[in-house]
Amino acid sequence: MNNIIRDCGEIWNRLFDHRPFLNGEILYFQEEFEVKRSDREITKLFEVLEYVTEIRDSQIDKVKALSETDLSGCQTKLSAALSSCETILNEEQKYNIDANLELKREIRESDWERFQSEMKVKYSNVDHTFNEKEEELSEFYSDLKKKLHLDDTPISRIE
């Protein structure tokens, strides 16, 4: 029975105790990052520190001097470009005004054509009404002549 318990303990240790495997992985990880790299990160950090110190000590003054000389020329060129852009925009606005005038002219022409067509319709209505009234009056007078028995014979003068 004692052997069975010992065997069960050994099986349990093999299944659930991962310390030997983890110790091997930890040693491999430690070797990978400490031994093989041999302080490459520290060397790189010192190189970056030297580079930054060199820039701070010498390059900043050079950049200031160059910016004072070159940026003034750049400023004048930018001012000239800005004035050119403003000139172009002003010219474009002149053409836009012409386009607006043309648009309003077209609107006025379409209004005038519509007005003329409306007037033609009204004239034709007036002519039609006039013709109807003329016919009515001629019928009225012809009926009146018939009722009064008037002929077309002229009345003779008494002499």
PDB file of C-alpha atoms in Angstrom:
ATOM      1  CA  MET A   1       0.000   0.000   0.000  1.00  0.00           C
ATOM      2  CA  ASN A   2       2.852   2.274   0.784  1.00  0.00           C
ATOM      3  CA  ASN A   3       4.225   1.720  -2.720  1.00  0.00           C
ATOM      4  CA  ILE A   4       0.865   2.615  -4.240  1.00  0.00           C
ATOM      5  CA  ILE A   5       0.707   5.894  -2.332  1.00  0.00           C
ATOM      6  CA  ARG A   6       4.274   6.698  -3.325  1.00  0.00           C
ATOM      7  CA  ASP A   7       3.492   5.865  -6.988  1.00  0.00           C
ATOM      8  CA  CYS A   8       0.360   8.062  -6.868  1.00  0.00           C
ATOM      9  CA  GLY A   9       2.420  10.923  -5.421  1.00  0.00           C
ATOM     10  CA  GLU A  10       5.003  10.455  -8.157  1.00  0.00           C
ATOM     11  CA  ILE A  11       2.318  10.432 -10.873  1.00  0.00           C
ATOM     12  CA  TRP A  12       0.731  13.542  -9.387  1.00  0.00           C
ATOM     13  CA  ASN A  13       4.144  15.301  -9.320  1.00  0.00           C
ATOM     14  CA  ARG A  14       4.771  14.371 -12.954  1.00  0.00           C
ATOM     15  CA  LEU A  15       1.330  15.584 -14.060  1.00  0.00           C
ATOM     16  CA  PHE A  16       0.905  18.746 -12.000  1.00  0.00           C
ATOM     17  CA  ASP A  17       4.329  19.854 -10.750  1.00  0.00           C
ATOM     18  CA  HIS A  18       5.947  21.946 -13.514  1.00  0.00           C
ATOM     19  CA  ARG A  19       8.876  23.285 -11.507  1.00  0.00           C
ATOM     20  CA  PRO A  20      11.592  21.379 -13.381  1.00  0.00           C
ATOM     21  CA  PHE A  21      10.255  22.547 -16.758  1.00  0.00           C
ATOM     22  CA  LEU A  22       9.776  26.128 -15.558  1.00  0.00           C
ATOM     23  CA  ASN A  23      13.243  26.258 -14.039  1.00  0.00           C
ATOM     24  CA  GLY A  24      14.696  25.228 -17.392  1.00  0.00           C
ATOM     25  CA  GLU A  25      12.662  27.889 -19.238  1.00  0.00           C
ATOM     26  CA  ILE A  26      13.637  30.565 -16.731  1.00  0.00           C
ATOM     27  CA  LEU A  27      17.310  29.710 -17.113  1.00  0.00           C
ATOM     28  CA  TYR A  28      16.969  29.817 -20.942  1.00  0.00           C
ATOM     29  CA  PHE A  29      15.196  33.188 -20.785  1.00  0.00           C
ATOM     30  CA  GLN A  30      17.835  34.590 -18.460  1.00  0.00           C
ATOM     31  CA  GLU A  31      20.617  33.326 -20.683  1.00  0.00           C
ATOM     32  CA  GLU A  32      18.934  34.755 -23.802  1.00  0.00           C
ATOM     33  CA  PHE A  33      18.590  38.269 -22.414  1.00  0.00           C
ATOM     34  CA  GLU A  34      21.614  38.597 -20.190  1.00  0.00           C
ATOM     35  CA  VAL A  35      24.381  36.437 -21.550  1.00  0.00           C
ATOM     36  CA  LYS A  36      23.847  36.453 -25.315  1.00  0.00           C
ATOM     37  CA  ARG A  37      23.058  40.142 -25.620  1.00  0.00           C
ATOM     38  CA  SER A  38      26.063  41.059 -23.522  1.00  0.00           C
ATOM     39  CA  ASP A  39      24.712  44.488 -22.509  1.00  0.00           C
ATOM     40  CA  ARG A  40      23.836  45.652 -26.021  1.00  0.00           C
ATOM     41  CA  GLU A  41      20.948  47.755 -24.685  1.00  0.00           C
ATOM     42  CA  ILE A  42      23.215  49.632 -22.296  1.00  0.00           C
ATOM     43  CA  THR A  43      25.698  50.278 -25.097  1.00  0.00           C
ATOM     44  CA  LYS A  44      22.917  51.601 -27.329  1.00  0.00           C
ATOM     45  CA  LEU A  45      21.629  53.840 -24.523  1.00  0.00           C
ATOM     46  CA  PHE A  46      25.093  55.337 -24.025  1.00  0.00           C
ATOM     47  CA  GLU A  47      25.409  55.960 -27.784  1.00  0.00           C
ATOM     48  CA  VAL A  48      22.058  57.747 -27.818  1.00  0.00           C
ATOM     49  CA  LEU A  49      23.083  59.807 -24.787  1.00  0.00           C
ATOM     50  CA  GLU A  50      26.316  60.861 -26.520  1.00  0.00           C
ATOM     51  CA  TYR A  51      24.429  61.775 -29.682  1.00  0.00           C
ATOM     52  CA  VAL A  52      21.869  63.863 -27.777  1.00  0.00           C
ATOM     53  CA  THR A  53      24.629  65.625 -25.845  1.00  0.00           C
ATOM     54  CA  GLU A  54      26.458  66.449 -29.075  1.00  0.00           C
ATOM     55  CA  ILE A  55      23.279  67.845 -30.603  1.00  0.00           C
ATOM     56  CA  ARG A  56      22.553  69.911 -27.506  1.00  0.00           C
ATOM     57  CA  ASP A  57      26.059  71.332 -27.335  1.00  0.00           C
ATOM     58  CA  SER A  58      26.797  72.122 -30.973  1.00  0.00           C
ATOM     59  CA  GLN A  59      23.873  71.686 -33.324  1.00  0.00           C
ATOM     60  CA  ILE A  60      21.297  73.871 -31.559  1.00  0.00           C
ATOM     61  CA  ASP A  61      23.415  76.989 -32.035  1.00  0.00           C
ATOM     62  CA  LYS A  62      23.902  76.147 -35.712  1.00  0.00           C
ATOM     63  CA  VAL A  63      20.167  75.649 -36.171  1.00  0.00           C
ATOM     64  CA  LYS A  64      19.420  79.000 -34.518  1.00  0.00           C
ATOM     65  CA  ALA A  65      21.925  80.828 -36.723  1.00  0.00           C
ATOM     66  CA  LEU A  66      20.677  79.189 -39.911  1.00  0.00           C
ATOM     67  CA  SER A  67      17.050  79.820 -39.014  1.00  0.00           C
ATOM     68  CA  GLU A  68      17.724  83.518 -38.458  1.00  0.00           C
ATOM     69  CA  THR A  69      19.353  83.886 -41.869  1.00  0.00           C
ATOM     70  CA  ASP A  70      17.240  81.536 -43.970  1.00  0.00           C
ATOM     71  CA  LEU A  71      13.840  82.032 -42.400  1.00  0.00           C
ATOM     72  CA  SER A  72      13.808  85.746 -43.198  1.00  0.00           C
ATOM     73  CA  GLY A  73      14.266  84.899 -46.891  1.00  0.00           C
ATOM     74  CA  CYS A  74      11.602  82.254 -46.581  1.00  0.00           C
ATOM     75  CA  GLN A  75       9.301  84.827 -44.961  1.00  0.00           C
ATOM     76  CA  THR A  76       9.737  87.241 -47.886  1.00  0.00           C
ATOM     77  CA  LYS A  77       9.065  84.451 -50.389  1.00  0.00           C
ATOM     78  CA  LEU A  78       5.950  83.420 -48.486  1.00  0.00           C
ATOM     79  CA  SER A  79       4.752  87.036 -48.413  1.00  0.00           C
ATOM     80  CA  ALA A  80       5.246  87.303 -52.180  1.00  0.00           C
ATOM     81  CA  ALA A  81       3.369  84.037 -52.708  1.00  0.00           C
ATOM     82  CA  LEU A  82       0.549  85.252 -50.466  1.00  0.00           C
ATOM     83  CA  SER A  83       0.220  88.514 -52.396  1.00  0.00           C
ATOM     84  CA  SER A  84       0.161  86.555 -55.673  1.00  0.00           C
ATOM     85  CA  CYS A  85      -2.603  84.360 -54.305  1.00  0.00           C
ATOM     86  CA  GLU A  86      -4.590  87.423 -53.233  1.00  0.00           C
ATOM     87  CA  THR A  87      -4.194  88.933 -56.712  1.00  0.00           C
ATOM     88  CA  ILE A  88      -5.427  85.727 -58.305  1.00  0.00           C
ATOM     89  CA  LEU A  89      -8.410  85.622 -55.945  1.00  0.00           C
ATOM     90  CA  ASN A  90      -9.299  89.236 -56.779  1.00  0.00           C
ATOM     91  CA  GLU A  91      -9.152  88.472 -60.505  1.00  0.00           C
ATOM     92  CA  GLU A  92     -11.307  85.421 -59.969  1.00  0.00           C
ATOM     93  CA  GLN A  93     -13.877  87.541 -58.149  1.00  0.00           C
ATOM     94  CA  LYS A  94     -14.028  89.865 -61.173  1.00  0.00           C
ATOM     95  CA  TYR A  95     -14.828  86.894 -63.358  1.00  0.00           C
ATOM     96  CA  ASN A  96     -17.360  85.691 -60.829  1.00  0.00           C
ATOM     97  CA  ILE A  97     -19.032  89.103 -60.980  1.00  0.00           C
ATOM     98  CA  ASP A  98     -19.203  88.745 -64.765  1.00  0.00           C
ATOM     99  CA  ALA A  99     -20.712  85.302 -64.310  1.00  0.00           C
ATOM    100  CA  ASN A 100     -23.264  86.732 -61.882  1.00  0.00           C
ATOM    101  CA  LEU A 101     -24.148  89.468 -64.362  1.00  0.00           C
ATOM    102  CA  GLU A 102     -24.559  86.895 -67.114  1.00  0.00           C
ATOM    103  CA  LEU A 103     -26.757  84.774 -64.866  1.00  0.00           C
ATOM    104  CA  LYS A 104     -28.980  87.741 -64.004  1.00  0.00           C
ATOM    105  CA  ARG A 105     -29.134  88.719 -67.679  1.00  0.00           C
ATOM    106  CA  GLU A 106     -30.346  85.235 -68.570  1.00  0.00           C
ATOM    107  CA  ILE A 107     -32.959  85.435 -65.815  1.00  0.00           C
ATOM    108  CA  ARG A 108     -34.187  88.787 -67.153  1.00  0.00           C
ATOM    109  CA  GLU A 109     -34.348  87.416 -70.705  1.00  0.00           C
ATOM    110  CA  SER A 110     -36.368  84.415 -69.579  1.00  0.00           C
ATOM    111  CA  ASP A 111     -38.698  86.731 -67.620  1.00  0.00           C
ATOM    112  CA  TRP A 112     -39.100  88.938 -70.713  1.00  0.00           C
ATOM    113  CA  GLU A 113     -39.894  85.951 -72.938  1.00  0.00           C
ATOM    114  CA  ARG A 114     -42.426  84.686 -70.419  1.00  0.00           C
ATOM    115  CA  PHE A 115     -43.988  88.178 -70.242  1.00  0.00           C
ATOM    116  CA  GLN A 116     -44.217  88.351 -74.048  1.00  0.00           C
ATOM    117  CA  SER A 117     -45.848  84.940 -74.263  1.00  0.00           C
ATOM    118  CA  GLU A 118     -48.344  85.921 -71.558  1.00  0.00           C
ATOM    119  CA  MET A 119     -49.127  89.137 -73.432  1.00  0.00           C
ATOM    120  CA  LYS A 120     -49.693  87.202 -76.668  1.00  0.00           C
ATOM    121  CA  VAL A 121     -52.122  84.955 -74.856  1.00  0.00           C
ATOM    122  CA  LYS A 122     -53.927  87.972 -73.393  1.00  0.00           C
ATOM    123  CA  TYR A 123     -54.034  89.717 -76.802  1.00  0.00           C
ATOM    124  CA  SER A 124     -55.483  86.626 -78.406  1.00  0.00           C
ATOM    125  CA  ASN A 125     -58.087  86.414 -75.618  1.00  0.00           C
ATOM    126  CA  VAL A 126     -59.014  90.073 -76.153  1.00  0.00           C
ATOM    127  CA  ASP A 127     -59.249  89.546 -79.937  1.00  0.00           C
ATOM    128  CA  HIS A 128     -61.370  86.464 -79.441  1.00  0.00           C
ATOM    129  CA  THR A 129     -63.673  88.290 -77.021  1.00  0.00           C
ATOM    130  CA  PHE A 130     -63.896  91.248 -79.404  1.00  0.00           C
ATOM    131  CA  ASN A 131     -64.848  88.984 -82.306  1.00  0.00           C
ATOM    132  CA  GLU A 132     -67.505  87.266 -80.186  1.00  0.00           C
ATOM    133  CA  LYS A 133     -68.989  90.604 -79.119  1.00  0.00           C
ATOM    134  CA  GLU A 134     -68.897  91.853 -82.702  1.00  0.00           C
ATOM    135  CA  GLU A 135     -70.814  88.792 -83.857  1.00  0.00           C
ATOM    136  CA  GLU A 136     -73.312  89.182 -81.032  1.00  0.00           C
ATOM    137  CA  LEU A 137     -73.878  92.838 -81.906  1.00  0.00           C
ATOM    138  CA  SER A 138     -74.248  92.127 -85.610  1.00  0.00           C
ATOM    139  CA  GLU A 139     -76.775  89.383 -84.809  1.00  0.00           C
ATOM    140  CA  PHE A 140     -78.577  91.695 -82.434  1.00  0.00           C
ATOM    141  CA  TYR A 141     -78.850  94.460 -85.046  1.00  0.00           C
ATOM    142  CA  SER A 142     -79.848  92.078 -87.789  1.00  0.00           C
ATOM    143  CA  ASP A 143     -82.609  90.725 -85.539  1.00  0.00           C
ATOM    144  CA  LEU A 144     -83.617  94.259 -84.703  1.00  0.00           C
ATOM    145  CA  LYS A 145     -83.822  95.120 -88.417  1.00  0.00           C
ATOM    146  CA  LYS A 146     -85.956  92.101 -89.055  1.00  0.00           C
ATOM    147  CA  LYS A 147     -88.242  93.002 -86.222  1.00  0.00           C
ATOM    148  CA  LEU A 148     -88.591  96.557 -87.400  1.00  0.00           C
ATOM    149  CA  HIS A 149     -88.948  95.497 -91.017  1.00  0.00           C
ATOM    150  CA  LEU A 150     -86.304  97.696 -92.268  1.00  0.00           C
ATOM    151  CA  ASP A 151     -84.928  96.979 -95.681  1.00  0.00           C
ATOM    152  CA  ASP A 152     -81.827  97.893 -97.187  1.00  0.00           C
ATOM    153  CA  THR A 153     -83.591 100.345 -99.457  1.00  0.00           C
ATOM    154  CA  PRO A 154     -82.518 103.828 -98.908  1.00  0.00           C
ATOM    155  CA  ILE A 155     -84.997 106.306 -97.640  1.00  0.00           C
ATOM    156  CA  SER A 156     -85.769 108.862-100.259  1.00  0.00           C
ATOM    157  CA  ARG A 157     -85.662 112.422 -99.466  1.00  0.00           C
ATOM    158  CA  ILE A 158     -88.631 114.493 -99.552  1.00  0.00           C
ATOM    159  CA  GLU A 159     -88.247 117.202-101.991  1.00  0.00           C
TER     160      GLU A 159
END
